[in-house]
């Protein structure tokens, strides 16, 4: 296997741009999904449950949930794109085979795809942020600082998802990752309640899950609280993203260059 | 290292590819001079596509020396790619885009500027007669149109070397003739062309020089006409139908003078009279007397058994 560090070049942007152009074509459906879904979720759960819960960890439940959703959606959108869409381009459409006949290389393709996944997370996270602002859940302008954190979260989760894609023999393979990795994080990592309310051993365990750190970074920025250990959280996300991207590049090289 | 002659666009020595226990390509030497149309012929599974992928730097070679445009492929792949156009066997057009957009997006991967692309794309679409379909989706194109668009796409970087992997497989005669005339035109414009095919007619029409490979080894090399002269007698008698057992052995022909495939026998000779006399002895059988061609050379060198 070729373990050389990924060396993305300017061609990486061409891969990103290709996806952005396809996305722009379907912008109507995309905007509807990115704004409509969180709107319904936030109204339904935020107000519905919030009425009974009132406050959680010193924040109105509506704001607590909205900020958690932003982190979760960054994970979700990036993972889905890096699995289903990337697999479609790699296997049935043979898009990468065509790209590899040009000066663009595997490293450019994989890093370009990861940046694209992170960009989609950013769009989705921003949409929820806008909805949350309109519904009064956002404290002040500092919420804008959540945007780079959303992008970083997207990149962090796109990388392991793309590793799955590099190993997948078919779409059904992704169900394992969805059920065994993504769903537990969605439930356990503090989207719905503070992780401090979990039993002690679980609290330690969830510290090893990146979504915990994404929530811990994004939530205070959105609701206007001070961020505790910002560099630790950002560091964990960057660490996962970096090594995940490296392994993804190595595995896609192994799959496509035979 | 010995210096590489400047007029050799492709040069490889001892090119080898091993997959596990299988030696797909075992020690090929190829020289493709500038402006030449060079054909790589062989039955399915002979190692044509593997060879091509190695030459294009898409597949790492197990061993051997390989240079394109006089540069080593290991250190100059990016520059080599900038000057190479590839027409793959499979349809890998981007289904998310229209005809013209496919060319534009492909240009991005070469980092060609928009102004150059805007100038080049209409010309390319005109060349492959798809200018009236510029804004159509890929899914609405016929197989022949897709192939033409892939050809136009391979020209987006104005390459010096063009590589075609079985360019007309599965096309109808009209589409095939159009592709052939496009390849002729590219050749006239001074492009160097490397082509794989298992259609002998295609090789005879297009190629200045061909190599026949099988099981990853080179069997013969030369100009198509010369190959027929060297490897085959001038004429053939094809005989179809129920033949008595060991007829040709009994008539005294040596094993290397005839071939059998299914219910057809092929008898080769340089002597027209001999063939006509043989045909006269077998009046109840369907006989065809013709000149031998590249297909006969191909079949004699690679055998008549089917490939799986």
Coordinates of C-alpha atoms in Angstrom, one line a residue:
Chain A
X1 CA 0.0 0.0 0.0
X2 CA 1.1 3.5 -0.7
X3 CA 1.2 5.3 2.6
X4 CA 2.5 8.5 1.3
X5 CA 0.8 11.6 2.9
X6 CA -1.9 13.0 0.7
X7 CA -0.6 15.9 -1.4
X8 CA -3.6 17.8 -2.7
X9 CA -2.9 20.3 -5.5
X10 CA -4.9 22.9 -7.3
X11 CA -6.8 20.2 -9.2
X12 CA -8.5 19.4 -5.8
X13 CA -10.6 22.5 -6.4
X14 CA -11.8 21.2 -9.8
X15 CA -13.3 18.1 -8.1
X16 CA -14.9 20.4 -5.5
X17 CA -16.2 22.6 -8.3
X18 CA -17.7 19.7 -10.2
X19 CA -19.8 18.8 -7.2
X20 CA -20.8 22.4 -6.5
X21 CA -22.0 22.7 -10.1
X22 CA -24.2 19.6 -9.8
X23 CA -25.5 20.8 -6.5
X24 CA -26.3 24.3 -7.9
X25 CA -28.5 22.5 -10.5
X26 CA -30.6 20.9 -7.8
X27 CA -30.6 23.9 -5.5
X28 CA -34.4 24.1 -5.2
X29 CA -34.7 20.6 -3.7
X30 CA -31.6 21.2 -1.6
X31 CA -32.7 24.5 -0.1
X32 CA -36.1 23.0 0.7
X33 CA -34.5 20.1 2.5
X34 CA -31.9 22.2 4.3
X35 CA -34.4 24.7 5.6
X36 CA -37.6 22.7 5.7
X37 CA -36.4 19.7 7.7
X38 CA -34.8 21.6 10.6
X39 CA -37.7 24.0 10.7
X40 CA -40.2 21.2 11.3
X41 CA -37.8 19.4 13.7
X42 CA -37.1 22.5 15.7
X43 CA -40.7 23.6 15.8
X44 CA -42.0 20.1 16.6
X45 CA -39.4 18.9 19.1
X46 CA -38.1 22.3 20.3
X47 CA -41.4 23.7 21.2
X48 CA -43.3 20.5 21.7
X49 CA -40.8 19.1 24.2
X50 CA -39.5 22.4 25.3
X51 CA -42.8 23.3 26.8
X52 CA -42.4 20.4 29.3
X53 CA -38.7 20.6 29.8
X54 CA -38.3 24.3 30.0
X55 CA -34.5 24.7 30.5
X56 CA -31.7 22.3 30.1
X57 CA -28.2 23.0 31.4
X58 CA -29.2 26.6 31.9
X59 CA -30.4 27.1 28.3
X60 CA -34.0 27.2 27.0
X61 CA -34.5 23.6 25.6
X62 CA -35.3 25.0 22.2
X63 CA -31.9 26.6 21.9
X64 CA -30.2 23.6 23.5
X65 CA -31.8 21.3 20.8
X66 CA -31.2 23.7 17.9
X67 CA -27.4 24.0 18.7
X68 CA -27.2 20.2 19.1
X69 CA -29.0 19.7 15.7
X70 CA -26.4 21.9 14.0
X71 CA -23.6 19.6 15.1
X72 CA -25.6 16.5 14.3
X73 CA -26.6 17.6 10.9
X74 CA -22.9 18.5 10.1
X75 CA -22.1 14.9 10.8
X76 CA -25.0 13.5 9.0
X77 CA -24.8 15.5 5.8
X78 CA -21.1 14.9 5.4
X79 CA -21.3 11.2 6.1
X80 CA -24.2 10.6 3.7
X81 CA -22.4 12.5 0.9
X82 CA -19.1 10.7 1.5
X83 CA -20.8 7.3 1.4
X84 CA -23.7 7.3 -1.0
X85 CA -22.7 10.0 -3.4
X86 CA -19.0 9.3 -3.5
X87 CA -19.7 5.6 -4.0
X88 CA -22.0 6.5 -6.9
X89 CA -19.3 8.5 -8.5
X90 CA -16.6 6.0 -7.8
X91 CA -18.4 2.7 -8.8
X92 CA -21.5 2.9 -11.0
X93 CA -20.7 6.2 -12.7
X94 CA -17.0 5.6 -13.1
X95 CA -16.5 9.4 -12.8
X96 CA -13.1 8.9 -11.0
X97 CA -11.9 6.6 -13.8
X98 CA -12.5 9.4 -16.2
X99 CA -10.9 12.0 -14.0
X100 CA -7.8 9.8 -13.5
X101 CA -7.1 10.1 -17.2
X102 CA -6.3 13.8 -16.6
X103 CA -3.5 15.4 -14.5
X104 CA -5.9 15.2 -11.5
X105 CA -4.9 12.3 -9.2
X106 CA -6.5 10.2 -6.5
X107 CA -5.2 12.5 -3.7
X108 CA -6.9 15.5 -5.4
X109 CA -10.2 13.5 -5.9
X110 CA -10.4 12.3 -2.2
X111 CA -9.4 15.6 -0.7
X112 CA -11.7 17.5 -3.1
X113 CA -14.6 15.2 -2.1
X114 CA -13.9 15.7 1.6
X115 CA -13.8 19.5 1.2
X116 CA -17.1 19.2 -0.7
X117 CA -18.7 17.1 2.0
X118 CA -17.6 19.7 4.6
X119 CA -19.0 22.5 2.4
X120 CA -22.4 20.7 2.3
X121 CA -22.3 20.5 6.1
X122 CA -21.6 24.2 6.2
X123 CA -24.7 24.9 4.0
X124 CA -26.9 22.6 6.1
X125 CA -25.5 23.9 9.4
X126 CA -25.9 27.6 8.3
X127 CA -29.5 26.9 7.3
X128 CA -30.4 25.5 10.7
X129 CA -28.5 28.5 12.3
X130 CA -30.7 30.9 10.2
X131 CA -33.9 29.0 11.2
X132 CA -32.8 29.0 14.9
X133 CA -32.0 32.8 14.7
X134 CA -35.4 33.5 13.2
X135 CA -37.0 31.5 16.0
X136 CA -35.0 33.4 18.6
X137 CA -32.6 30.6 19.8
X138 CA -29.4 32.4 18.9
X139 CA -27.8 34.7 21.5
X140 CA -25.7 37.1 19.5
X141 CA -23.4 37.7 16.5
X142 CA -20.7 35.4 18.0
X143 CA -22.8 32.5 16.6
X144 CA -21.0 33.3 13.4
X145 CA -17.9 31.6 14.9
X146 CA -19.8 28.4 14.8
X147 CA -19.5 28.3 11.0
X148 CA -15.8 27.2 10.9
X149 CA -16.6 24.7 13.7
X150 CA -19.4 23.3 11.5
X151 CA -17.0 23.0 8.5
X152 CA -14.4 21.2 10.6
X153 CA -17.1 18.9 12.0
X154 CA -18.2 18.1 8.4
X155 CA -14.6 17.3 7.4
X156 CA -14.0 15.2 10.5
X157 CA -17.0 13.0 9.7
X158 CA -16.6 12.9 6.0
X159 CA -13.2 11.2 6.3
X160 CA -14.2 8.0 8.2
X161 CA -17.3 7.8 5.9
X162 CA -15.1 7.9 2.9
X163 CA -13.0 5.1 4.4
X164 CA -16.2 3.0 4.5
X165 CA -16.8 3.9 0.8
X166 CA -13.3 2.8 -0.2
X167 CA -14.0 -0.5 1.4
X168 CA -17.7 -0.9 0.3
X169 CA -18.7 -3.6 -2.2
X170 CA -22.2 -2.1 -2.4
X171 CA -24.6 0.4 -0.8
X172 CA -25.9 -2.0 1.8
X173 CA -22.5 -1.9 3.5
X174 CA -23.2 1.6 4.7
X175 CA -26.1 0.4 6.8
X176 CA -23.6 -1.1 9.2
X177 CA -21.8 2.2 9.7
X178 CA -25.1 4.1 10.0
X179 CA -26.5 1.7 12.6
X180 CA -23.3 0.9 14.6
X181 CA -21.5 4.3 14.5
X182 CA -23.7 7.2 13.5
X183 CA -27.0 6.4 15.3
X184 CA -25.2 5.7 18.7
X185 CA -23.4 9.1 18.4
X186 CA -26.7 10.8 17.5
X187 CA -28.3 9.4 20.7
X188 CA -25.3 9.6 23.1
X189 CA -23.2 12.6 22.3
X190 CA -25.2 15.4 23.9
X191 CA -27.5 16.4 21.1
X192 CA -30.7 15.9 23.2
X193 CA -29.3 16.2 26.8
X194 CA -26.0 17.1 28.4
X195 CA -23.6 14.1 28.4
X196 CA -23.0 14.8 32.2
X197 CA -26.4 13.1 32.9
X198 CA -25.1 9.8 31.5
X199 CA -23.8 7.1 33.9
X200 CA -20.1 7.7 34.7
X201 CA -18.6 5.0 32.6
X202 CA -20.7 6.2 29.6
X203 CA -19.5 9.7 30.2
X204 CA -15.9 8.5 29.8
X205 CA -16.8 6.5 26.7
X206 CA -18.6 9.4 24.9
X207 CA -15.4 11.5 25.3
X208 CA -13.9 9.2 22.6
X209 CA -16.7 10.0 20.2
X210 CA -16.0 13.0 18.0
X211 CA -19.7 14.2 17.9
X212 CA -19.4 14.9 21.7
X213 CA -16.6 17.4 20.9
X214 CA -18.5 18.9 17.9
X215 CA -21.5 19.5 20.2
X216 CA -19.3 20.9 23.0
X217 CA -17.7 23.3 20.5
X218 CA -20.7 24.4 18.5
X219 CA -23.4 24.7 21.3
X220 CA -21.8 27.4 23.4
X221 CA -21.0 29.5 20.4
X222 CA -24.6 29.4 19.2
X223 CA -26.3 30.0 22.6
X224 CA -23.7 32.6 23.7
X225 CA -21.9 30.7 26.5
X226 CA -18.2 30.6 27.0
X227 CA -16.6 27.6 25.3
X228 CA -14.8 25.3 27.7
X229 CA -11.6 23.7 26.3
X230 CA -12.1 25.0 22.7
X231 CA -8.7 23.8 21.5
X232 CA -9.2 20.3 22.9
X233 CA -12.5 19.9 21.0
X234 CA -11.2 21.5 17.8
X235 CA -8.0 19.4 18.2
X236 CA -10.0 16.1 18.4
X237 CA -12.0 17.0 15.3
X238 CA -8.9 18.0 13.4
X239 CA -7.1 14.9 14.5
X240 CA -9.9 12.6 13.3
X241 CA -10.2 14.5 10.1
X242 CA -6.5 14.4 9.3
X243 CA -5.9 10.7 10.0
X244 CA -9.2 9.7 8.5
X245 CA -8.4 11.6 5.3
X246 CA -5.0 10.0 5.2
X247 CA -6.4 6.5 5.5
X248 CA -9.2 7.3 3.0
X249 CA -6.6 8.4 0.4
X250 CA -4.5 5.3 1.0
X251 CA -7.5 3.0 0.6
X252 CA -8.9 4.8 -2.5
X253 CA -5.4 4.6 -4.1
X254 CA -5.4 0.9 -3.4
X255 CA -8.9 0.5 -4.9
X256 CA -8.5 2.6 -8.0
X257 CA -4.8 2.2 -9.0
X258 CA -4.4 -1.5 -9.7
Chain B
X1 CA 20.5 5.0 -19.2
X2 CA 20.7 5.2 -23.0
X3 CA 19.2 8.4 -24.4
X4 CA 15.7 8.1 -25.7
X5 CA 15.3 9.0 -29.4
X6 CA 13.4 12.3 -29.6
X7 CA 11.0 11.0 -32.3
X8 CA 9.7 8.1 -30.1
X9 CA 6.5 9.2 -28.4
X10 CA 6.2 5.9 -26.5
X11 CA 9.0 3.6 -25.7
X12 CA 8.9 0.7 -23.4
X13 CA 11.3 -2.1 -22.6
X14 CA 10.5 -5.3 -20.7
X15 CA 7.1 -4.0 -19.6
X16 CA 5.7 -6.5 -17.1
X17 CA 2.5 -6.8 -15.0
X18 CA 1.9 -9.5 -12.5
X19 CA -1.4 -9.9 -10.6
X20 CA -0.9 -12.5 -7.9
X21 CA 0.0 -15.7 -9.8
X22 CA -1.1 -14.3 -13.1
X23 CA 1.4 -12.7 -15.4
X24 CA -0.9 -10.4 -17.5
X25 CA 1.9 -8.8 -19.5
X26 CA 5.3 -10.5 -19.7
X27 CA 8.1 -8.4 -21.1
X28 CA 6.8 -6.2 -23.9
X29 CA 9.0 -3.9 -25.9
X30 CA 7.1 -1.2 -27.9
X31 CA 8.3 1.8 -29.9
X32 CA 5.7 4.2 -31.2
X33 CA 7.2 6.9 -33.4
X34 CA 5.8 10.4 -33.7
X35 CA 2.8 10.8 -36.0
X36 CA 2.3 7.1 -36.2
X37 CA -0.9 5.2 -35.7
X38 CA 0.1 2.1 -33.7
X39 CA -2.3 -0.8 -33.2
X40 CA -2.2 -3.2 -30.2
X41 CA -4.1 -6.3 -31.3
X42 CA -5.0 -9.4 -29.4
X43 CA -7.9 -11.6 -28.3
X44 CA -9.9 -10.8 -25.2
X45 CA -7.7 -11.2 -22.1
X46 CA -4.5 -10.9 -24.1
X47 CA -3.2 -8.0 -21.9
X48 CA -4.1 -5.1 -24.2
X49 CA -6.0 -3.0 -21.7
X50 CA -3.4 -3.8 -19.0
X51 CA -0.6 -2.7 -21.3
X52 CA -2.5 0.5 -22.1
X53 CA -3.2 1.3 -18.5
X54 CA 0.5 0.9 -17.7
X55 CA 1.5 3.1 -20.6
X56 CA -0.9 5.7 -19.3
X57 CA 0.4 5.5 -15.8
X58 CA -3.0 4.4 -14.6
X59 CA -1.7 1.1 -13.4
X60 CA 1.7 0.6 -11.7
X61 CA 3.9 -1.7 -13.7
X62 CA 5.7 -4.7 -12.0
X63 CA 8.9 -4.0 -13.9
X64 CA 10.2 -2.4 -17.1
X65 CA 11.3 0.9 -18.5
X66 CA 8.6 3.3 -19.8
X67 CA 9.0 6.7 -21.3
X68 CA 6.4 8.9 -23.0
X69 CA 7.5 12.0 -25.0
X70 CA 11.0 11.1 -24.1
X71 CA 10.3 11.6 -20.3
X72 CA 10.2 8.9 -17.7
X73 CA 6.6 8.3 -16.7
X74 CA 7.5 8.0 -13.0
X75 CA 8.8 11.6 -12.7
X76 CA 6.8 13.4 -15.3
X77 CA 3.3 11.9 -15.2
X78 CA 1.6 15.3 -14.8
X79 CA 3.3 16.8 -17.9
X80 CA 2.6 13.6 -19.8
X81 CA -1.1 13.7 -18.9
X82 CA -1.3 17.3 -20.1
X83 CA -0.3 16.1 -23.5
X84 CA -2.3 12.9 -23.7
X85 CA -6.0 12.2 -24.6
X86 CA -7.6 9.0 -23.6
X87 CA -10.7 7.4 -25.1
X88 CA -11.6 4.5 -22.7
X89 CA -13.5 1.4 -23.5
X90 CA -16.3 2.1 -21.0
X91 CA -18.7 5.0 -21.2
X92 CA -17.7 7.2 -18.2
X93 CA -19.2 10.5 -19.3
X94 CA -20.5 12.5 -16.3
X95 CA -24.3 11.8 -16.3
X96 CA -24.9 14.8 -14.0
X97 CA -24.1 17.2 -16.8
X98 CA -25.1 18.1 -20.4
X99 CA -23.0 17.4 -23.5
X100 CA -21.2 20.8 -23.5
X101 CA -20.8 20.8 -19.7
X102 CA -19.1 17.4 -19.8
X103 CA -16.4 19.0 -21.9
X104 CA -16.2 22.1 -19.7
X105 CA -15.9 20.0 -16.5
X106 CA -13.3 17.8 -18.1
X107 CA -11.3 20.9 -19.0
X108 CA -11.3 21.9 -15.3
X109 CA -9.4 18.7 -14.5
X110 CA -6.6 19.9 -16.9
X111 CA -6.9 23.4 -15.4
X112 CA -7.7 24.9 -18.8
X113 CA -8.9 28.4 -18.4
X114 CA -12.5 29.3 -19.2
X115 CA -11.7 31.5 -22.1
X116 CA -9.8 28.8 -23.8
X117 CA -12.6 26.3 -23.1
X118 CA -15.3 28.7 -24.4
X119 CA -13.4 28.9 -27.6
X120 CA -12.5 25.2 -27.9
X121 CA -15.8 23.5 -26.9
X122 CA -18.0 24.6 -29.9
X123 CA -15.2 23.5 -32.3
X124 CA -14.9 20.1 -30.7
X125 CA -18.7 19.6 -30.8
X126 CA -18.7 20.5 -34.4
X127 CA -15.9 18.1 -35.1
X128 CA -17.9 15.2 -33.7
X129 CA -21.2 16.5 -35.1
X130 CA -22.8 17.0 -31.8
X131 CA -23.1 20.8 -31.9
X132 CA -26.9 20.5 -32.2
X133 CA -27.0 18.5 -28.9
X134 CA -24.8 20.8 -26.8
X135 CA -27.5 21.3 -24.1
X136 CA -28.9 17.8 -24.0
X137 CA -28.4 15.4 -21.1
X138 CA -26.0 12.4 -21.5
X139 CA -28.8 9.9 -21.0
X140 CA -30.6 11.1 -24.2
X141 CA -27.6 10.2 -26.4
X142 CA -27.2 7.0 -28.4
X143 CA -24.2 4.8 -28.0
X144 CA -22.5 6.2 -31.1
X145 CA -23.1 9.8 -29.9
X146 CA -21.6 9.0 -26.5
X147 CA -18.5 7.5 -28.1
X148 CA -18.1 10.7 -30.2
X149 CA -18.5 12.9 -27.2
X150 CA -15.9 10.8 -25.3
X151 CA -13.6 11.4 -28.3
X152 CA -14.2 15.1 -28.2
X153 CA -13.6 15.0 -24.4
X154 CA -10.2 13.4 -25.1
X155 CA -9.3 16.3 -27.3
X156 CA -10.1 19.0 -24.8
X157 CA -6.5 19.5 -23.9
X158 CA -5.4 19.5 -27.5
X159 CA -3.2 16.4 -26.9
X160 CA -0.2 15.2 -28.9
X161 CA -0.8 11.6 -28.1
X162 CA -4.2 9.9 -28.3
X163 CA -5.0 6.6 -26.9
X164 CA -8.1 4.6 -27.9
X165 CA -9.1 1.5 -26.1
X166 CA -11.4 -0.5 -28.5
X167 CA -12.9 2.7 -30.0
X168 CA -15.7 1.1 -32.1
X169 CA -16.7 -2.0 -30.1
X170 CA -20.5 -2.3 -30.1
X171 CA -21.1 0.5 -32.7
X172 CA -23.1 0.3 -35.8
X173 CA -21.3 0.6 -39.2
X174 CA -22.3 4.3 -39.6
X175 CA -20.9 5.3 -36.2
X176 CA -17.8 3.1 -36.8
X177 CA -17.0 4.8 -40.1
X178 CA -17.4 8.2 -38.5
X179 CA -15.0 7.3 -35.7
X180 CA -12.5 6.0 -38.3
X181 CA -12.7 9.1 -40.3
X182 CA -12.1 11.2 -37.2
X183 CA -9.1 9.1 -36.3
X184 CA -7.7 9.6 -39.9
X185 CA -8.2 13.3 -39.5
X186 CA -6.3 13.4 -36.2
X187 CA -3.5 11.5 -37.8
X188 CA -3.3 13.9 -40.7
X189 CA -3.1 16.7 -38.1
X190 CA 0.1 15.1 -36.8
X191 CA -1.2 13.4 -33.7
X192 CA 0.4 10.2 -32.5
X193 CA -2.2 7.5 -32.0
X194 CA -2.2 4.3 -30.0
X195 CA -5.2 2.0 -30.4
X196 CA -6.3 -1.4 -29.2
X197 CA -8.7 -3.4 -31.1
X198 CA -9.7 -6.9 -32.0
X199 CA -11.3 -5.8 -35.3
X200 CA -8.8 -6.6 -38.1
X201 CA -10.6 -4.3 -40.6
X202 CA -10.1 -1.4 -38.1
X203 CA -6.4 -2.2 -37.7
X204 CA -5.9 -2.5 -41.5
X205 CA -7.6 0.8 -42.2
X206 CA -6.1 2.9 -39.5
X207 CA -2.7 1.5 -38.4
X208 CA 0.7 2.1 -39.8
X209 CA 2.1 -0.5 -37.6
X210 CA 0.6 -3.2 -35.4
X211 CA 1.7 -5.7 -32.8
X212 CA -0.3 -8.9 -32.1
X213 CA -0.1 -9.9 -28.5
X214 CA -1.5 -12.9 -26.6
X215 CA -1.1 -14.1 -23.0
X216 CA 0.9 -10.9 -22.4
X217 CA 3.5 -11.8 -25.0
X218 CA 4.4 -10.2 -28.4
X219 CA 3.6 -12.6 -31.2
X220 CA 4.3 -10.5 -34.3
X221 CA 5.0 -6.9 -35.3
X222 CA 5.0 -5.0 -38.5
X223 CA 2.9 -3.0 -41.0
X224 CA -0.5 -4.7 -41.6
X225 CA 0.3 -5.6 -45.3
X226 CA 3.7 -6.8 -44.5
X227 CA 2.3 -9.0 -41.6
X228 CA 0.0 -10.8 -44.1
X229 CA 3.0 -11.4 -46.5
X230 CA 5.2 -12.8 -43.7
X231 CA 2.8 -14.8 -41.7
X232 CA 0.3 -16.2 -44.2
X233 CA 0.1 -17.7 -47.7
X234 CA -1.5 -15.4 -50.2
X235 CA -4.8 -17.1 -50.6
X236 CA -7.4 -19.0 -48.7
X237 CA -10.0 -21.6 -49.5
X238 CA -12.8 -21.6 -46.9
X239 CA -14.8 -24.8 -47.0
X240 CA -18.0 -25.2 -45.0
X241 CA -20.0 -28.3 -44.3
X242 CA -19.6 -31.9 -43.3
X243 CA -16.1 -33.0 -44.3
X244 CA -14.7 -36.5 -44.2
X245 CA -12.5 -37.1 -41.2
X246 CA -8.9 -36.1 -41.7
X247 CA -9.6 -35.1 -45.3
X248 CA -6.6 -32.7 -45.5
X249 CA -4.2 -35.1 -43.8
X250 CA -5.3 -37.8 -46.4
X251 CA -4.8 -35.3 -49.2
X252 CA -1.3 -34.9 -48.0
X253 CA -1.4 -31.3 -46.7
X254 CA 0.9 -30.5 -43.8
X255 CA -0.6 -29.4 -40.5
X256 CA 0.6 -25.8 -41.0
X257 CA -1.3 -25.4 -44.2
X258 CA -4.9 -25.6 -42.8
X259 CA -7.0 -24.6 -39.9
X260 CA -10.3 -25.7 -38.6
X261 CA -12.9 -23.7 -36.7
X262 CA -16.3 -25.2 -36.1
X263 CA -17.6 -26.6 -39.4
X264 CA -15.3 -24.4 -41.4
X265 CA -11.9 -25.4 -42.8
X266 CA -9.4 -22.9 -44.1
X267 CA -6.8 -24.1 -46.6
X268 CA -3.9 -21.7 -47.2
X269 CA -1.8 -21.6 -50.4
X270 CA 0.3 -19.3 -52.6
X271 CA -0.8 -21.3 -55.6
X272 CA -4.3 -20.3 -57.0
X273 CA -4.5 -23.4 -59.2
X274 CA -4.0 -25.7 -56.3
X275 CA -6.8 -24.2 -54.3
X276 CA -9.2 -24.2 -57.3
X277 CA -8.4 -27.8 -58.0
X278 CA -9.1 -28.7 -54.4
X279 CA -12.4 -26.8 -54.6
X280 CA -13.3 -28.7 -57.7
X281 CA -12.7 -32.1 -55.9
X282 CA -15.3 -31.0 -53.2
X283 CA -18.2 -29.9 -55.3
X284 CA -21.0 -30.7 -52.8
X285 CA -19.4 -28.4 -50.2
X286 CA -19.7 -24.6 -49.9
X287 CA -16.3 -23.2 -50.9
X288 CA -15.1 -19.6 -50.8
X289 CA -11.8 -18.7 -52.5
X290 CA -10.3 -15.3 -51.4
X291 CA -7.2 -13.4 -50.6
X292 CA -5.8 -13.8 -47.1
X293 CA -5.9 -10.9 -44.8
X294 CA -4.9 -9.7 -41.4
X295 CA -7.7 -11.8 -39.8
X296 CA -6.1 -14.9 -41.1
X297 CA -2.7 -13.9 -39.6
X298 CA -4.4 -13.1 -36.3
X299 CA -6.2 -16.4 -36.1
X300 CA -3.2 -18.4 -37.2
X301 CA -1.0 -16.7 -34.5
X302 CA -3.5 -16.7 -31.6
X303 CA -5.3 -19.9 -32.4
X304 CA -9.0 -20.4 -33.1
X305 CA -10.3 -21.5 -29.8
X306 CA -12.8 -19.2 -28.1
X307 CA -11.7 -16.9 -25.3
X308 CA -13.6 -16.9 -22.0

